[in-house]
Amino acid sequence: TMLCHGFDLNKKIIGRGGENTRGIYEASGAKIRLRGRGSGHAEPHTQVEAKCPLMLAITGERRDAAGFCEGVRLCAELLRGIERRFREFRGGRGRGA
């Protein structure tokens, strides 16, 4: 799992100042939100994080399937890059964390 001490997964997904999620939105119109344990996102009906595992939620406009699909593609690309960074992290100083 990428949820380990020293590798801040949420920040890597969101990006500095929200640059990753904002960039995906600007390129596709798809909105990106982290939800679940560790997300920091309070669910509207409970005002606490959902008890489900951390997930990336992608939403798009009702009539913009192409934008939604592009958002999914961009998220997958982002996550592949983060996975590579995690492998490097685990191969180096983060191995025992």
GROMACS .gro file of C-alpha atoms in nm, residues 1-10 12-13 54 78-87 89-90:
model
   25
    1THR     CA    1   0.000   0.000   0.000
    2MET     CA    2   0.114   0.354  -0.070
    3LEU     CA    3  -0.026   0.472   0.263
    4CYS     CA    4   0.297   0.462   0.461
    5HIS     CA    5   0.494   0.700   0.679
    6GLY     CA    6   0.708   0.942   0.481
    7PHE     CA    7   0.520   0.910   0.151
    8ASP     CA    8   0.240   1.164   0.148
    9LEU     CA    9   0.011   1.007  -0.110
   10ASN     CA   10  -0.266   1.266  -0.078
   12LYS     CA   11   0.117   1.379  -0.444
   13ILE     CA   12  -0.228   1.325  -0.593
   54LEU     CA   13  -0.904   0.592   0.038
   78LEU     CA   14  -0.106   1.073  -1.268
   79LEU     CA   15  -0.142   0.759  -1.054
   80ARG     CA   16   0.108   0.565  -1.269
   81GLY     CA   17   0.361   0.843  -1.211
   82ILE     CA   18   0.294   0.838  -0.837
   83GLU     CA   19   0.333   0.460  -0.836
   84ARG     CA   20   0.679   0.497  -0.995
   85ARG     CA   21   0.773   0.753  -0.731
   86PHE     CA   22   0.651   0.516  -0.458
   87ARG     CA   23   0.863   0.230  -0.593
   89PHE     CA   24   1.076   0.567  -0.234
   90ARG     CA   25   1.045   0.205  -0.114
   0.00000   0.00000   0.00000
